XYZ file of C-alpha atoms in Angstrom:
649
model
C 13.321 15.726 -0.603
C 14.211 14.496 -4.092
C 17.845 13.965 -3.059
C 16.752 11.866 -0.081
C 14.557 9.716 -2.329
C 17.191 9.298 -5.019
C 20.466 8.749 -3.189
C 19.510 7.818 0.362
C 16.456 5.699 -0.378
C 14.500 7.240 2.478
C 12.036 10.014 3.197
C 13.096 13.283 4.773
C 10.137 14.865 6.545
C 9.690 17.185 3.579
C 6.065 16.117 3.165
C 5.368 17.252 6.728
C 6.841 20.655 5.902
C 4.758 20.729 2.711
C 1.584 20.114 4.722
C 2.487 22.743 7.313
C 3.125 25.314 4.582
C -0.174 24.421 2.944
C -2.002 25.025 6.222
C -0.099 28.270 6.758
C -0.794 29.711 3.314
C -4.399 28.596 2.918
C -5.452 29.618 6.426
C -3.950 33.064 5.909
C -5.648 33.420 2.527
C -9.042 32.365 3.847
C -8.814 34.642 6.878
C -7.968 37.630 4.703
C -10.923 36.790 2.435
C -13.291 36.713 5.421
C -11.868 39.970 6.773
C -12.364 41.675 3.390
C -15.714 40.226 2.311
C -17.164 38.776 5.493
C -17.286 35.253 4.030
C -15.448 32.569 2.079
C -16.374 32.409 -1.598
C -16.341 28.625 -1.930
C -16.830 28.518 -5.690
C -14.038 31.005 -6.365
C -11.667 29.312 -3.891
C -12.128 25.818 -5.237
C -12.171 26.823 -8.914
C -8.879 28.735 -8.552
C -7.297 25.689 -6.941
C -8.572 23.423 -9.707
C -7.115 25.693 -12.388
C -3.788 25.993 -10.560
C -3.257 22.358 -9.509
C -5.085 20.063 -11.922
C -3.263 20.811 -15.197
C 0.208 20.066 -13.813
C -0.954 16.981 -11.943
C -2.862 15.705 -14.984
C 0.152 16.241 -17.260
C 2.320 14.230 -14.860
C -0.274 11.457 -14.533
C -0.615 11.195 -18.300
C 3.159 10.967 -18.596
C 3.214 8.287 -15.899
C 0.706 6.174 -17.812
C 2.863 6.350 -20.951
C 6.106 5.767 -19.033
C 4.615 2.768 -17.209
C 3.727 1.169 -20.524
C 7.161 1.861 -21.987
C 9.516 1.279 -19.063
C 7.850 -0.768 -16.306
C 7.322 -4.545 -16.412
C 3.843 -5.778 -17.207
C 3.459 -6.931 -13.590
C 3.452 -3.256 -12.514
C 0.836 -2.054 -14.995
C -2.322 -2.705 -13.026
C -0.983 -1.051 -9.894
C 0.171 1.921 -11.966
C -3.309 2.269 -13.482
C -5.127 2.031 -10.164
C -2.649 4.466 -8.635
C -3.165 6.987 -11.424
C -6.947 6.830 -10.984
C -6.647 7.195 -7.207
C -4.262 10.126 -7.630
C -6.413 11.868 -10.231
C -9.393 11.660 -7.872
C -7.309 12.634 -4.817
C -7.646 9.498 -2.718
C -4.215 7.955 -3.330
C -3.424 8.177 0.396
C -6.363 5.892 1.205
C -5.425 3.581 -1.662
C -1.958 3.208 -0.152
C -3.318 2.931 3.386
C -5.469 -0.017 2.378
C -2.463 -1.661 0.724
C -0.310 -0.987 3.770
C -2.597 -3.135 5.949
C -3.322 -5.690 3.236
C -0.935 -8.558 3.940
C -1.106 -9.742 0.333
C 0.121 -6.352 -0.865
C 3.167 -6.210 1.383
C 5.574 -7.356 -1.321
C 4.407 -4.768 -3.803
C 7.116 -2.456 -5.126
C 6.720 1.284 -4.837
C 4.530 2.483 -7.698
C 5.225 5.497 -9.917
C 2.447 7.568 -8.299
C 3.072 6.697 -4.667
C 4.223 10.261 -3.934
C 0.756 11.570 -4.843
C -0.521 10.497 -1.416
C 0.485 13.844 0.095
C -1.270 15.727 -2.706
C -4.380 13.699 -1.928
C -4.183 14.746 1.731
C -3.746 18.315 0.524
C -6.777 18.025 -1.775
C -8.948 16.687 1.045
C -7.735 19.570 3.215
C -8.794 22.044 0.527
C -12.322 20.664 0.693
C -12.469 20.754 4.486
C -10.663 23.951 5.455
C -13.029 26.570 3.951
C -15.797 24.918 5.978
C -13.704 25.112 9.165
C -12.864 28.795 8.644
C -16.500 29.557 7.759
C -17.666 27.860 10.959
C -15.118 29.836 12.992
C -16.236 33.083 11.333
C -19.897 32.314 12.041
C -19.087 31.590 15.700
C -17.076 34.805 15.976
C -19.944 36.878 14.551
C -22.563 35.226 16.740
C -20.544 35.697 19.931
C -19.039 39.066 19.040
C -15.506 37.721 19.445
C -12.423 38.520 17.333
C -12.207 36.400 14.174
C -8.560 35.455 14.579
C -8.979 34.602 18.246
C -11.871 32.240 17.526
C -10.082 30.760 14.523
C -6.981 30.154 16.624
C -9.042 28.384 19.274
C -10.781 26.188 16.700
C -7.476 25.311 15.058
C -5.916 24.554 18.430
C -8.712 22.058 19.116
C -8.217 20.470 15.679
C -4.467 20.337 16.317
C -4.853 18.694 19.735
C -7.441 16.150 18.583
C -5.547 15.193 15.431
C -2.146 14.990 17.158
C -3.603 12.769 19.885
C -5.188 10.540 17.253
C -1.928 10.491 15.311
C 0.159 9.440 18.331
C -2.268 6.688 19.330
C -2.734 5.374 15.782
C 0.986 5.502 14.981
C 1.662 3.338 18.018
C -1.107 0.884 17.088
C -0.773 0.766 13.284
C 1.974 2.994 11.895
C 1.642 1.942 8.217
C -2.016 2.993 8.193
C -1.362 6.151 10.222
C 1.287 7.293 7.747
C -1.365 7.841 5.049
C -4.382 8.678 7.235
C -5.647 12.219 6.656
C -6.895 12.430 10.240
C -3.435 11.609 11.548
C -1.920 14.328 9.338
C -4.477 17.091 9.912
C -2.595 18.452 12.923
C 0.324 19.398 10.667
C -1.982 21.529 8.547
C -3.651 22.946 11.663
C -0.217 23.851 13.065
C 0.442 25.826 9.888
C -2.909 27.534 10.359
C -2.064 28.438 13.959
C 1.189 29.923 12.718
C -0.737 32.041 10.169
C -2.990 33.326 12.968
C -0.152 34.062 15.385
C 2.581 35.358 13.062
C 1.284 38.956 12.707
C 1.423 39.294 16.485
C 4.961 37.974 16.925
C 7.578 40.662 17.487
C 10.980 39.061 17.971
C 14.396 40.698 18.044
C 16.445 40.212 14.904
C 19.248 38.223 16.597
C 16.673 35.737 17.882
C 15.119 35.465 14.424
C 18.543 34.791 12.910
C 19.079 31.979 15.412
C 15.624 30.569 14.718
C 16.222 30.620 10.968
C 19.500 28.727 11.126
C 18.301 26.297 13.817
C 15.173 25.497 11.832
C 17.079 25.026 8.579
C 19.674 22.761 10.233
C 16.945 20.689 11.880
C 15.176 20.292 8.538
C 18.295 19.052 6.775
C 19.178 16.662 9.619
C 15.699 15.210 10.142
C 15.796 12.638 7.361
C 19.344 11.612 8.292
C 18.718 11.097 11.994
C 15.100 9.918 12.147
C 13.574 6.861 10.373
C 10.693 8.958 9.064
C 8.961 6.173 7.124
C 8.623 3.941 10.209
C 8.037 6.497 13.002
C 5.894 9.247 11.473
C 3.375 10.872 11.757
C 3.159 10.714 15.594
C 4.768 13.183 17.966
C 8.157 12.755 16.260
C 6.774 14.629 13.230
C 6.873 17.754 15.413
C 10.584 17.831 14.531
C 10.291 18.901 10.871
C 7.081 20.897 11.353
C 8.433 22.969 14.253
C 11.711 23.363 12.366
C 9.822 24.768 9.374
C 7.818 27.005 11.712
C 11.088 28.321 13.135
C 12.291 29.249 9.624
C 8.996 31.041 8.933
C 9.105 32.931 12.233
C 12.710 33.836 11.519
C 11.438 35.485 8.357
C 13.362 38.018 6.355
C 16.053 39.696 8.464
C 18.088 41.552 5.793
C 21.176 40.247 7.548
C 24.089 38.770 5.580
C 24.514 36.266 8.428
C 20.958 34.921 8.362
C 19.561 31.767 6.779
C 17.081 33.795 4.746
C 20.043 35.234 2.816
C 20.747 31.714 1.569
C 17.084 30.971 0.914
C 16.679 34.197 -1.078
C 19.396 33.375 -3.589
C 18.161 33.361 -7.189
C 18.776 29.596 -7.737
C 16.749 28.836 -4.616
C 13.916 31.014 -5.904
C 14.048 29.247 -9.256
C 13.820 25.825 -7.620
C 11.040 27.078 -5.371
C 9.073 28.317 -8.375
C 9.243 24.804 -9.845
C 8.914 22.880 -6.568
C 5.392 21.624 -7.263
C 6.097 20.291 -10.751
C 9.494 18.937 -9.660
C 7.716 17.014 -6.911
C 5.266 15.634 -9.476
C 8.009 14.296 -11.735
C 10.988 13.232 -9.615
C 9.417 10.058 -8.211
C 8.115 8.475 -11.456
C 11.425 9.297 -13.163
C 13.243 7.533 -10.298
C 10.963 4.475 -10.467
C 11.338 4.170 -14.247
C 15.118 4.606 -14.056
C 15.427 1.819 -11.481
C 13.256 -0.461 -13.613
C 15.225 0.167 -16.806
C 18.646 0.026 -15.128
C 17.615 -3.019 -13.053
C 18.947 -1.389 -9.898
C 17.625 -0.878 -6.377
C 19.403 2.475 -5.927
C 20.812 4.891 -8.508
C 24.497 5.536 -8.986
C 25.819 9.063 -8.505
C 25.655 9.631 -12.255
C 22.237 8.022 -12.480
C 20.930 10.203 -9.670
C 22.165 13.337 -11.416
C 20.459 12.152 -14.603
C 17.206 11.609 -12.689
C 17.364 15.127 -11.257
C 18.160 16.635 -14.661
C 15.296 14.841 -16.415
C 12.909 15.638 -13.574
C 13.845 19.316 -13.634
C 13.448 19.481 -17.407
C 9.993 17.943 -17.182
C 9.119 20.251 -14.276
C 10.117 23.354 -16.249
C 8.239 22.157 -19.322
C 5.117 21.349 -17.325
C 5.111 24.735 -15.617
C 5.675 26.503 -18.920
C 2.772 24.654 -20.531
C 0.407 25.339 -17.656
C 1.379 29.005 -17.336
C 1.646 29.914 -21.023
C -1.076 27.545 -22.167
C -3.734 27.333 -19.482
C -3.302 30.829 -18.117
C -3.280 32.334 -21.597
C -6.423 30.415 -22.505
C -8.308 31.467 -19.391
C -7.049 35.054 -19.274
C -9.942 36.254 -21.419
C -12.359 33.632 -20.153
C -13.016 34.529 -16.557
C -15.407 32.886 -14.167
C -15.476 29.909 -11.886
C -17.045 27.639 -14.482
C -14.167 28.212 -16.902
C -11.605 27.373 -14.226
C -13.416 24.171 -13.293
C -13.782 23.240 -16.955
C -10.044 23.622 -17.524
C -9.298 21.259 -14.648
C -11.796 18.719 -15.928
C -10.433 19.045 -19.472
C -7.054 17.875 -18.223
C -8.213 15.124 -15.863
C -10.868 13.495 -18.054
C -8.397 12.256 -20.706
C -6.193 10.790 -17.972
C -9.112 8.892 -16.430
C -10.307 7.807 -19.870
C -6.848 6.535 -20.795
C -6.581 4.577 -17.547
C -10.050 3.110 -18.116
C -9.272 2.042 -21.690
C -5.946 0.457 -20.713
C -7.479 -1.351 -17.762
C -10.315 -2.606 -19.957
C -7.834 -3.913 -22.510
C -5.909 -5.808 -19.811
C -9.163 -7.278 -18.487
C -10.186 -8.362 -21.972
C -6.805 -10.005 -22.573
C -7.020 -11.778 -19.228
C -10.488 -13.151 -20.002
C -9.379 -14.246 -23.469
C -6.376 -16.106 -22.131
C -8.342 -17.735 -19.315
C -10.971 -18.920 -21.792
C -8.297 -20.289 -24.124
C -6.564 -22.075 -21.245
C -9.833 -23.603 -20.055
C -10.428 -25.134 -23.514
C -6.879 -26.313 -24.028
C -5.076 -29.463 -22.926
C -1.856 -27.461 -22.905
C -2.380 -26.348 -19.279
C -2.316 -29.471 -17.093
C -0.537 -27.751 -14.218
C 0.199 -30.244 -11.457
C -1.005 -33.125 -13.653
C 2.194 -32.717 -15.688
C 4.330 -33.839 -12.734
C 5.626 -37.373 -13.212
C 3.179 -38.089 -16.042
C 4.767 -37.643 -19.477
C 1.438 -38.159 -21.200
C -0.007 -35.181 -19.363
C 2.844 -32.851 -20.241
C 1.983 -30.302 -22.944
C 3.470 -30.961 -26.348
C 3.996 -28.887 -29.456
C 4.867 -25.222 -29.665
C 5.133 -23.175 -26.487
C 1.948 -21.527 -25.245
C 1.544 -18.447 -23.017
C 1.780 -18.985 -19.271
C -1.553 -18.992 -17.473
C -2.182 -16.745 -15.667
C -0.005 -14.217 -17.419
C 2.560 -12.609 -15.108
C 0.776 -9.261 -15.521
C -2.411 -10.804 -14.086
C -0.805 -12.997 -11.443
C -1.585 -10.743 -8.483
C -5.299 -11.109 -9.217
C -5.139 -14.925 -9.321
C -5.988 -15.383 -5.653
C -8.791 -17.291 -3.909
C -12.264 -15.875 -4.406
C -12.455 -15.368 -0.649
C -10.368 -12.197 -0.982
C -12.730 -10.638 -3.511
C -15.640 -11.700 -1.297
C -14.150 -9.858 1.681
C -13.942 -13.101 3.635
C -10.324 -12.885 4.800
C -9.538 -10.572 7.684
C -6.693 -8.098 7.262
C -3.821 -7.637 9.658
C -5.294 -4.677 11.544
C -8.506 -6.115 12.998
C -9.315 -8.950 15.397
C -12.951 -9.237 14.306
C -13.869 -12.690 13.066
C -15.050 -12.913 9.463
C -16.668 -16.244 8.629
C -17.801 -17.167 5.135
C -19.421 -20.449 4.151
C -19.126 -22.064 0.709
C -20.744 -25.206 -0.630
C -24.162 -26.845 -1.066
C -26.996 -26.456 1.416
C -27.414 -30.253 1.590
C -23.789 -30.852 2.607
C -22.423 -34.094 4.008
C -19.313 -32.795 5.807
C -18.042 -29.460 7.124
C -14.393 -28.519 6.670
C -13.058 -25.373 8.344
C -10.107 -23.692 6.615
C -8.216 -21.871 9.378
C -5.008 -19.825 9.509
C -3.185 -17.141 7.547
C -2.618 -16.589 3.860
C -0.666 -19.851 3.554
C -3.796 -21.671 4.656
C -5.961 -19.462 2.426
C -4.176 -20.363 -0.795
C -5.436 -23.964 -0.440
C -9.040 -22.769 -0.775
C -9.359 -23.185 -4.593
C -8.352 -26.864 -4.362
C -10.650 -27.473 -1.387
C -13.510 -25.711 -3.142
C -13.159 -27.980 -6.175
C -13.138 -31.070 -3.935
C -16.110 -29.722 -1.974
C -18.184 -29.501 -5.158
C -17.452 -33.176 -5.860
C -17.913 -34.538 -2.333
C -20.694 -32.231 -1.085
C -18.551 -30.586 1.547
C -19.287 -27.273 3.198
C -16.164 -25.083 3.481
C -16.054 -22.602 6.370
C -13.399 -19.947 5.728
C -11.688 -18.497 8.836
C -8.570 -16.669 7.640
C -6.552 -13.675 8.817
C -3.484 -12.268 7.077
C -0.082 -13.242 8.553
C -1.854 -14.910 11.479
C -0.957 -18.475 12.404
C -3.473 -20.776 14.066
C -1.733 -21.070 17.411
C -2.274 -20.463 21.094
C 1.207 -18.968 21.567
C 2.211 -15.312 21.463
C 2.816 -14.098 17.921
C 5.044 -11.332 16.609
C 4.795 -9.223 13.467
C 7.196 -6.508 12.429
C 9.106 -6.910 15.684
C 6.026 -6.262 17.826
C 3.439 -8.446 19.515
C 0.660 -9.215 17.026
C -2.202 -8.514 19.426
C -5.008 -8.582 16.871
C -3.923 -12.056 15.720
C -3.947 -13.446 19.245
C -7.410 -11.992 19.919
C -8.629 -13.338 16.563
C -7.343 -16.823 17.449
C -9.419 -16.881 20.607
C -12.515 -15.943 18.637
C -11.784 -18.687 16.118
C -11.586 -21.277 18.880
C -14.898 -20.111 20.326
C -16.498 -20.341 16.873
C -15.097 -23.832 16.234
C -16.343 -25.007 19.636
C -19.847 -23.967 18.562
C -19.583 -25.042 14.931
C -17.960 -28.471 15.547
C -16.774 -29.091 11.958
C -15.779 -32.565 10.836
C -12.234 -31.367 10.272
C -10.032 -28.294 10.416
C -7.653 -27.793 7.459
C -4.634 -25.727 8.525
C -0.864 -25.426 8.331
C 1.463 -27.885 10.042
C 4.723 -25.967 9.584
C 5.917 -22.524 8.637
C 8.601 -21.930 6.026
C 10.535 -18.692 6.050
C 13.119 -17.024 3.860
C 12.837 -13.479 5.245
C 15.084 -12.816 8.239
C 12.937 -9.853 9.278
C 9.893 -12.098 9.683
C 11.393 -14.443 12.283
C 13.632 -17.496 12.504
C 14.868 -18.712 9.146
C 14.040 -22.158 7.830
C 11.055 -24.390 8.508
C 9.562 -24.894 11.953
C 6.510 -26.268 13.684
C 5.269 -23.037 15.215
C 4.935 -22.850 18.993
C 1.329 -23.429 19.920
C 0.332 -25.440 16.855
C 0.254 -28.734 18.769
C -1.628 -27.036 21.600
C -4.354 -25.962 19.188
C -4.574 -29.425 17.614
C -4.926 -30.988 21.048
C -7.690 -28.521 21.996
C -9.553 -29.433 18.808
C -9.134 -33.128 19.616
C -10.812 -32.539 22.963
C -13.754 -31.113 21.002
C -13.867 -34.199 18.778
C -12.620 -32.287 15.719
C -10.101 -33.856 13.340
C -7.185 -31.838 11.985
C -5.695 -32.025 8.483
C -2.351 -30.253 8.904
C -0.514 -29.573 5.647
C 3.187 -28.871 5.420
C 3.861 -25.299 4.367
C 4.753 -24.555 0.763
C 8.231 -23.447 -0.399
C 9.099 -19.768 -0.646
C 11.140 -17.981 -3.287
C 13.755 -15.287 -2.846
C 12.325 -13.424 -5.852
C 8.875 -12.496 -7.126
C 7.944 -15.100 -9.725
C 5.769 -12.848 -11.958
C 8.447 -10.137 -12.071
C 11.072 -12.669 -13.111
C 8.823 -14.264 -15.729
C 7.952 -10.877 -17.198
C 11.627 -10.500 -18.138
C 13.081 -14.037 -18.337
C 12.057 -17.483 -19.668
C 10.671 -19.972 -17.102
C 13.889 -21.992 -16.939
C 15.663 -18.908 -15.567
C 13.037 -18.374 -12.854
C 13.503 -21.346 -10.549
C 13.542 -21.288 -6.760
C 15.592 -23.384 -4.358
C 13.601 -25.636 -2.073
C 16.032 -25.659 0.827
C 16.326 -21.883 1.050
C 13.151 -21.935 3.111
C 12.388 -25.609 3.832
C 14.077 -28.171 6.055
C 15.828 -31.038 4.267
C 13.901 -33.394 6.542
C 10.381 -32.360 7.457
C 10.224 -31.257 11.100
C 6.955 -33.189 11.319
C 8.909 -36.462 11.242
C 10.573 -35.695 14.562
C 7.559 -34.107 16.239
C 6.734 -35.767 19.545
C 3.379 -36.298 21.193
C 1.228 -35.649 18.127
C -2.490 -35.844 19.043
C -4.390 -38.769 17.535
C -6.834 -36.465 15.739
C -4.100 -35.018 13.479
C -3.298 -36.122 9.924
C -0.221 -34.671 8.200
C -0.083 -34.069 4.449
C 2.947 -32.979 2.411
C 2.671 -31.677 -1.157
C 6.240 -30.526 -1.658
C 6.583 -33.123 -4.427
C 3.885 -31.220 -6.328
C 5.906 -28.011 -6.183
C 9.565 -29.035 -6.303
C 11.749 -31.593 -8.017
C 14.650 -32.244 -5.707
C 16.059 -28.855 -4.696
C 14.514 -27.054 -7.665
C 11.104 -25.405 -7.424
C 9.876 -24.220 -10.847
C 7.681 -21.155 -11.103
C 5.833 -22.684 -14.062
C 4.559 -26.280 -14.077
C 2.458 -27.638 -16.932
C 2.338 -24.104 -18.429
C 0.593 -22.864 -15.265
C 2.149 -20.138 -13.124
C 2.746 -21.582 -9.655
C 3.412 -18.447 -7.577
C 1.688 -15.108 -7.851
C 4.371 -13.453 -5.699
C 7.258 -14.876 -3.659
C 5.345 -17.250 -1.449
C 1.668 -17.648 -2.360
C 0.362 -20.243 -4.824
C -1.922 -19.067 -7.626
C -5.550 -20.123 -7.527
C -5.144 -21.610 -11.022
C -2.337 -23.936 -9.986
C -4.124 -24.869 -6.763
C -7.140 -25.984 -8.763
C -4.905 -28.342 -10.750
C -3.727 -29.778 -7.413
C -7.283 -30.702 -6.380
C -7.161 -34.338 -7.622
C -3.949 -35.028 -5.693
C -5.270 -33.304 -2.586
C -8.498 -35.303 -2.761
C -6.760 -38.640 -3.185
C -4.392 -38.015 -0.278
C -7.148 -36.835 2.036
C -9.218 -39.900 1.183
C -6.228 -42.206 1.696
C -5.404 -40.738 5.119
C -8.872 -40.015 6.552
C -12.473 -41.183 6.328
C -13.660 -37.902 4.791
């Protein structure tokens, strides 16, 4: 698994094997406990797991916090902190699932704790599985049926339900399904079924030899032949899980020709003994190496260095936990002691994350307050007005690159912008109760980033702003694609928006007029008037609703905060015509409805072909393509004057 991550830049299916083995081992352990004692001792089971798993995980998480501070750019700190907290509390899979469907998080780089998602699924399984086995045991006693037969039936039902859910969800929303515990539970249940069935399997040795080699070959080939990260965990994940099951069924054959002879070699045992701690360390070491070396993939030498450092840390972590924790608890028995040891390791990690996060928040508030009192941050007002340009010694950029990702419209924090997975309409209204005009902001995130400027104008002109936004969803009547597939939820959402606008009848709809694009995977390159835009404008005209259609903003081929965290502003400049047409496509657009007014603010973002990432000491982009709320607020006077000049609003 580590080799796949390091040299091939892809996942291997090893996590699926890890989950199957977890189900196999834990189910067998719980069944034997019930057969011996007649019940599952929940306190003993959970406390032993805490003592065994928490110290190593906490040591790795503490190291990740320190390494993030030392080796990662400041723009990665907040995500590292939130990831560490999510991992320490065993919900990192849900943290990543939410990011996977959050359009604004799509450009985020892999964090140093991303691999903890599978440990979170495992932790949730540990909470659930004793309850499942206890329920099966209670049913077996009540009905007078064999324990293993009832358990097998229960696990088969869990397997079937979870696999069905996994297949359906993977087809509908694969990024979410990848991290969803419910979509992964069948892999653990399959391991449990294997634990129930294995004692009853009596296979001839030649067949077991074949199964061992076939399973091992399938495991090695899986990551090479299957795009695991984009197809799993649906039915295709049966490949690595059944392959691992074949190796287990093959078992120990005592044959010099069998795969188990290879797997029983002393070096393999040594690696297996350190597999857990090696898994904990290999990913953060890889992430830090790539950050320091400024590479996207390691060289052969770099990869060997990553493995060596990871193995050294894995050995040290295991030694500390075995010779430290085990020695400490050897004379202090009891469930409470085991739980206390786990807490003693995790609490400092959570406290450190909390202190660091609080410090970053305090610094952000201090800088925002200083910028609000200073004339050194004119933003857009510095364009073409020498008197407005800041003078004197350089001042820090506002917002700081480390805080840029949080400098988004308040609508996101308010939960007012729909994500990419749902077609439900979310409508939020901002402005005074005694409003004079109603303006509906409609479209995707490139419509949403105009909200801070509109909100400032609304406060001055007594407008009511109605926010109707969905991530990556253009306001069009035509079919839309996302990730190479039809974006069904966007099309359904569009119809609901039109129904709402027909009832609301705002004075104007503020939306995008064009779409710029620099990412070949997202669609046609360049700048276009999207199919269906004019259709929507015409439909609004028939309702008596005016349209303010703004030309899309330029896009960068790099993340502005990441660049600015390492380089001065003059080195972090985008090229206008990488994503925009040299002549606006709006100039040649035919049959434009009379209710439409076009606005173009490219001159507020670019000077000729050059698009700075910092204007008037204000950070313009918080990623590659979205404008910061701070800079948008400085654009409000220009936006107001151009709206007033072109309309009667």
